[in-house]
């Protein structure tokens, strides 16, 4: 009988149980699943007995198979190739179980004590901007979800970044690999930049009202407004002290040059 290697972790009210029969696979899963949070053995004093999400990776022939809550999701020749799918499953479970907080699809970094938000749906280029900002000294909050509490503050959700770096597939990258620290406390929003990526374009932005920024946050939330009407007040508090802009940008390195000049002036 094969041994099972497993751990449990809790994030924003979501209890996750992770298991595999391969010790090398265990090490990879432990590295990339909520890397900033403590793990414990299931059924130990750290767990409350409830599992919201079961992540399992098994060796099936020459492939590794990812199952989520008992349902096979995807297979790959290498475990690391499964990690983006694991992270997306974790994201979905956490967002679904948020209680007082609400999520926005946005990159988020801490700069000079305030959060810089980069709203945009998946595949909008948020991760590349966040990675470049981290290399320039920003503190990491998230590359996909900004979690906003009832006071309008953003909480760190520092999952591994998912970057392509010119490749067709995403690869997980920890903040430390960008020489960046990870946020450990909520912070107010200082800037909201809604930027469209145009490969052949140039930097062009314009200021918008906080009301327009609020609408943009609502367009980029996974929550349904009719089911969460309090979300409007939460986002109003988030934008209340922010400098808000919309525009377009080209490559990440040049865009971050412009962003840092902009926030320096705004500060």
Tab-separated table of C-alpha atoms in Angstrom:
chain	number	residue	atom	x	y	z
A	1	UNK	CA	0.000	0.000	0.000
A	2	UNK	CA	1.322	3.417	-0.947
A	3	UNK	CA	1.838	6.028	1.738
A	4	UNK	CA	-0.184	9.230	1.556
A	5	UNK	CA	1.538	12.535	2.112
A	6	UNK	CA	-0.872	15.315	2.984
A	7	UNK	CA	-1.348	18.661	4.681
A	8	UNK	CA	-4.143	21.091	5.491
A	9	UNK	CA	-4.223	24.878	5.238
A	10	UNK	CA	-6.869	27.540	5.874
A	11	UNK	CA	-7.180	30.767	3.863
A	12	UNK	CA	-9.922	33.387	4.377
A	13	UNK	CA	-12.295	30.831	5.867
A	14	UNK	CA	-11.602	28.165	3.246
A	15	UNK	CA	-10.247	24.834	4.534
A	16	UNK	CA	-8.063	23.016	2.024
A	17	UNK	CA	-6.792	19.445	2.231
A	18	UNK	CA	-3.948	18.444	-0.101
A	19	UNK	CA	-2.759	14.884	-0.649
A	20	UNK	CA	-0.529	12.780	-2.868
A	21	UNK	CA	1.302	9.472	-2.774
A	22	UNK	CA	4.581	10.974	-4.040
A	23	UNK	CA	6.919	12.773	-1.666
A	24	UNK	CA	8.463	14.856	-4.466
A	25	UNK	CA	4.974	15.949	-5.559
A	26	UNK	CA	4.175	16.809	-1.940
A	27	UNK	CA	7.146	19.177	-1.792
A	28	UNK	CA	5.994	21.017	-4.937
A	29	UNK	CA	2.405	21.327	-3.714
A	30	UNK	CA	3.523	22.594	-0.322
A	31	UNK	CA	5.749	25.188	-1.994
A	32	UNK	CA	3.031	26.690	-4.187
A	33	UNK	CA	-0.249	26.257	-2.277
A	34	UNK	CA	-0.784	29.358	-0.117
A	35	UNK	CA	2.987	29.684	0.432
A	36	UNK	CA	2.577	32.440	3.023
A	37	UNK	CA	0.356	30.390	5.351
A	38	UNK	CA	1.228	27.675	7.896
A	39	UNK	CA	0.350	24.092	7.067
A	40	UNK	CA	-0.573	21.285	9.416
A	41	UNK	CA	-1.416	17.598	9.326
A	42	UNK	CA	-5.116	16.918	8.783
A	43	UNK	CA	-6.964	15.865	11.973
A	44	UNK	CA	-4.352	17.661	14.086
A	45	UNK	CA	-5.170	20.524	16.434
A	46	UNK	CA	-4.819	22.995	13.573
A	47	UNK	CA	-7.873	21.755	11.665
A	48	UNK	CA	-11.574	22.052	12.507
A	49	UNK	CA	-12.595	18.853	10.725
A	50	UNK	CA	-14.211	20.507	7.692
A	51	UNK	CA	-12.755	20.279	4.185
A	52	UNK	CA	-14.011	22.776	1.611
A	53	UNK	CA	-11.546	21.823	-1.098
A	54	UNK	CA	-9.682	18.565	-1.630
A	55	UNK	CA	-6.670	18.765	-3.933
A	56	UNK	CA	-5.082	15.455	-4.923
A	57	UNK	CA	-2.310	14.625	-7.388
A	58	UNK	CA	-1.718	11.001	-8.421
A	59	UNK	CA	0.702	9.304	-10.772
A	60	UNK	CA	-1.282	7.618	-13.554
A	61	UNK	CA	1.027	5.849	-15.992
A	62	UNK	CA	3.514	8.402	-17.248
A	63	UNK	CA	1.280	11.353	-16.260
A	64	UNK	CA	0.407	13.216	-13.088
A	65	UNK	CA	-3.335	13.705	-12.629
A	66	UNK	CA	-4.911	16.552	-10.687
A	67	UNK	CA	-8.265	15.883	-8.993
A	68	UNK	CA	-10.376	18.553	-7.288
A	69	UNK	CA	-12.990	17.300	-4.816
A	70	UNK	CA	-12.705	13.834	-6.312
A	71	UNK	CA	-13.115	14.910	-9.936
A	72	UNK	CA	-10.199	14.482	-12.344
A	73	UNK	CA	-9.403	17.897	-13.844
A	74	UNK	CA	-6.225	17.696	-15.895
A	75	UNK	CA	-3.086	15.611	-16.442
A	76	UNK	CA	0.471	16.604	-17.286
A	77	UNK	CA	3.869	15.024	-17.695
A	78	UNK	CA	5.283	17.188	-14.872
A	79	UNK	CA	3.708	18.217	-11.582
A	80	UNK	CA	4.785	21.835	-11.983
A	81	UNK	CA	2.579	22.075	-15.079
A	82	UNK	CA	-0.461	21.352	-12.889
A	83	UNK	CA	0.201	24.215	-10.479
A	84	UNK	CA	-1.635	26.935	-12.486
A	85	UNK	CA	-4.760	24.759	-12.429
A	86	UNK	CA	-4.280	24.138	-8.706
A	87	UNK	CA	-4.004	27.878	-8.061
A	88	UNK	CA	-7.140	28.630	-10.057
A	89	UNK	CA	-9.060	25.998	-8.065
A	90	UNK	CA	-7.841	27.586	-4.833
A	91	UNK	CA	-8.826	31.065	-6.066
A	92	UNK	CA	-12.345	29.929	-6.898
A	93	UNK	CA	-12.794	28.243	-3.529
A	94	UNK	CA	-11.550	31.248	-1.555
A	95	UNK	CA	-13.636	33.805	-3.475
A	96	UNK	CA	-16.750	31.656	-3.123
A	97	UNK	CA	-16.347	31.524	0.658
A	98	UNK	CA	-15.552	35.169	1.376
A	99	UNK	CA	-17.916	36.579	3.971
A	100	UNK	CA	-17.312	40.245	4.824
A	101	UNK	CA	-14.724	40.890	2.094
A	102	UNK	CA	-15.280	41.180	-1.653
A	103	UNK	CA	-12.872	40.385	-4.476
A	104	UNK	CA	-11.859	42.342	-7.568
A	105	UNK	CA	-9.882	40.943	-10.487
A	106	UNK	CA	-6.832	43.163	-10.034
A	107	UNK	CA	-3.128	43.130	-9.554
A	108	UNK	CA	-2.232	44.717	-6.230
A	109	UNK	CA	1.066	45.916	-4.772
A	110	UNK	CA	1.973	48.083	-1.822
A	111	UNK	CA	3.894	51.254	-2.629
A	112	UNK	CA	4.805	53.839	0.034
A	113	UNK	CA	2.180	52.544	2.413
A	114	UNK	CA	-0.722	52.508	-0.039
A	115	UNK	CA	-2.033	49.937	-2.479
A	116	UNK	CA	-1.717	50.348	-6.227
A	117	UNK	CA	-4.599	48.521	-7.910
A	118	UNK	CA	-4.489	47.332	-11.530
A	119	UNK	CA	-8.023	46.100	-12.327
A	120	UNK	CA	-8.515	43.748	-15.257
A	121	UNK	CA	-9.913	40.330	-16.024
A	122	UNK	CA	-7.731	37.252	-16.492
A	123	UNK	CA	-5.239	37.429	-19.399
A	124	UNK	CA	-5.225	41.261	-19.248
A	125	UNK	CA	-1.505	41.371	-18.455
A	126	UNK	CA	-1.826	42.148	-14.733
A	127	UNK	CA	0.775	39.590	-13.684
A	128	UNK	CA	3.519	40.990	-15.919
A	129	UNK	CA	2.942	44.487	-14.530
A	130	UNK	CA	2.917	43.223	-10.956
A	131	UNK	CA	6.129	41.232	-11.480
A	132	UNK	CA	7.888	44.288	-12.879
A	133	UNK	CA	6.667	46.437	-9.987
A	134	UNK	CA	8.018	43.850	-7.548
A	135	UNK	CA	11.418	44.009	-9.221
A	136	UNK	CA	11.345	47.783	-8.654
A	137	UNK	CA	10.746	47.487	-4.927
A	138	UNK	CA	6.974	47.117	-4.461
A	139	UNK	CA	5.550	44.749	-1.847
A	140	UNK	CA	3.429	41.911	-3.193
A	141	UNK	CA	-0.298	41.646	-2.464
A	142	UNK	CA	-1.684	39.717	-5.473
A	143	UNK	CA	-1.505	39.310	-9.237
A	144	UNK	CA	-5.144	38.235	-9.711
A	145	UNK	CA	-7.462	39.188	-6.826
A	146	UNK	CA	-7.623	42.238	-4.593
A	147	UNK	CA	-9.582	41.293	-1.470
A	148	UNK	CA	-11.316	44.389	-0.074
A	149	UNK	CA	-12.759	44.566	3.445
A	150	UNK	CA	-15.804	46.611	4.586
A	151	UNK	CA	-13.531	49.580	5.423
A	152	UNK	CA	-12.247	49.647	1.851
A	153	UNK	CA	-8.785	48.304	2.700
A	154	UNK	CA	-7.034	45.716	0.536
A	155	UNK	CA	-5.784	42.526	2.184
A	156	UNK	CA	-2.760	40.608	0.889
A	157	UNK	CA	-3.608	37.553	-1.189
A	158	UNK	CA	-0.061	36.697	-2.283
A	159	UNK	CA	-0.631	33.556	-4.289
A	160	UNK	CA	2.209	32.574	-6.659
A	161	UNK	CA	2.270	34.813	-9.705
A	162	UNK	CA	1.351	33.062	-12.949
A	163	UNK	CA	3.679	34.344	-15.659
A	164	UNK	CA	4.242	33.408	-19.278
A	165	UNK	CA	7.533	35.201	-19.910
A	166	UNK	CA	7.111	34.734	-23.660
A	167	UNK	CA	5.923	31.139	-23.388
A	168	UNK	CA	2.450	29.861	-24.269
A	169	UNK	CA	1.923	28.211	-20.874
A	170	UNK	CA	1.882	29.906	-17.477
A	171	UNK	CA	4.470	29.065	-14.831
A	172	UNK	CA	4.237	29.791	-11.088
A	173	UNK	CA	6.676	32.319	-9.659
A	174	UNK	CA	6.986	33.210	-5.979
A	175	UNK	CA	7.370	36.844	-4.935
A	176	UNK	CA	10.800	36.095	-3.512
A	177	UNK	CA	11.983	35.114	-6.990
A	178	UNK	CA	11.302	38.751	-7.938
A	179	UNK	CA	13.327	39.871	-4.894
A	180	UNK	CA	10.117	41.139	-3.285
A	181	UNK	CA	8.575	40.898	0.153
A	182	UNK	CA	4.972	39.880	0.775
A	183	UNK	CA	2.387	42.078	2.450
A	184	UNK	CA	1.292	41.061	5.933
A	185	UNK	CA	-1.425	43.610	6.752
A	186	UNK	CA	-4.290	45.399	4.971
A	187	UNK	CA	-3.698	48.853	3.513
A	188	UNK	CA	-5.765	51.649	1.929
A	189	UNK	CA	-5.942	52.132	-1.828
A	190	UNK	CA	-3.766	54.941	-3.140
A	191	UNK	CA	-4.046	54.506	-6.909
A	192	UNK	CA	-6.314	52.688	-9.358
A	193	UNK	CA	-4.983	52.291	-12.902
A	194	UNK	CA	-7.193	50.528	-15.437
A	195	UNK	CA	-4.837	49.876	-18.341
A	196	UNK	CA	-5.499	48.137	-21.645
A	197	UNK	CA	-2.528	46.370	-23.211
A	198	UNK	CA	-1.661	47.315	-26.813
A	199	UNK	CA	1.609	45.663	-27.977
A	200	UNK	CA	2.282	48.294	-30.629
A	201	UNK	CA	0.845	51.197	-28.668
A	202	UNK	CA	2.325	53.770	-26.346
A	203	UNK	CA	1.591	55.002	-22.846
A	204	UNK	CA	-1.530	57.128	-22.674
A	205	UNK	CA	-3.705	57.707	-19.609
A	206	UNK	CA	-6.165	60.211	-18.277
A	207	UNK	CA	-7.607	60.811	-14.805
A	208	UNK	CA	-11.151	59.682	-14.080
A	209	UNK	CA	-13.530	60.331	-11.220
A	210	UNK	CA	-13.770	58.016	-8.268
A	211	UNK	CA	-17.301	57.202	-9.442
A	212	UNK	CA	-15.914	55.934	-12.743
A	213	UNK	CA	-13.278	53.940	-10.883
A	214	UNK	CA	-16.020	52.417	-8.725
A	215	UNK	CA	-17.893	51.280	-11.830
A	216	UNK	CA	-14.706	49.726	-13.159
A	217	UNK	CA	-14.249	47.739	-9.940
A	218	UNK	CA	-17.826	46.509	-10.256
A	219	UNK	CA	-17.129	45.421	-13.845
A	220	UNK	CA	-14.142	43.402	-12.641
A	221	UNK	CA	-15.606	41.589	-9.658
A	222	UNK	CA	-16.581	37.907	-9.759
A	223	UNK	CA	-19.453	38.602	-7.340
A	224	UNK	CA	-23.019	39.214	-8.507
A	225	UNK	CA	-24.204	42.656	-7.459
A	226	UNK	CA	-27.790	41.520	-6.886
A	227	UNK	CA	-26.510	38.934	-4.403
A	228	UNK	CA	-24.049	41.311	-2.698
A	229	UNK	CA	-25.566	44.823	-2.720
A	230	UNK	CA	-23.254	45.874	0.133
A	231	UNK	CA	-20.407	45.597	-2.358
A	232	UNK	CA	-21.121	49.114	-3.678
A	233	UNK	CA	-20.463	50.680	-0.278
A	234	UNK	CA	-17.306	48.573	0.168
A	235	UNK	CA	-15.901	49.703	-3.177
A	236	UNK	CA	-16.933	53.314	-2.497
A	237	UNK	CA	-14.743	53.282	0.602
A	238	UNK	CA	-11.914	51.708	-1.409
A	239	UNK	CA	-11.896	54.441	-4.066
A	240	UNK	CA	-12.522	57.330	-1.651
A	241	UNK	CA	-8.853	58.163	-1.134
A	242	UNK	CA	-7.503	56.984	-4.477
A	243	UNK	CA	-6.108	58.713	-7.539
A	244	UNK	CA	-7.867	57.026	-10.466
A	245	UNK	CA	-6.829	56.671	-14.123
A	246	UNK	CA	-7.709	54.795	-17.294
A	247	UNK	CA	-5.641	54.346	-20.440
A	248	UNK	CA	-3.462	51.964	-22.396
A	249	UNK	CA	0.097	50.771	-22.243
A	250	UNK	CA	2.628	48.732	-24.152
A	251	UNK	CA	5.244	46.423	-22.614
A	252	UNK	CA	5.468	46.020	-18.850
A	253	UNK	CA	8.928	47.516	-18.309
A	254	UNK	CA	8.070	50.769	-20.063
A	255	UNK	CA	4.626	50.908	-18.437
A	256	UNK	CA	6.118	50.543	-14.960
A	257	UNK	CA	8.527	53.413	-15.673
A	258	UNK	CA	5.475	55.553	-16.382
A	259	UNK	CA	3.483	54.194	-13.443
A	260	UNK	CA	6.212	54.961	-10.941
A	261	UNK	CA	6.617	58.462	-12.323
A	262	UNK	CA	2.868	58.947	-12.058
A	263	UNK	CA	2.492	57.705	-8.487
A	264	UNK	CA	5.539	59.688	-7.464
A	265	UNK	CA	3.863	62.859	-8.686
A	266	UNK	CA	0.520	61.883	-7.169
A	267	UNK	CA	2.122	61.203	-3.775
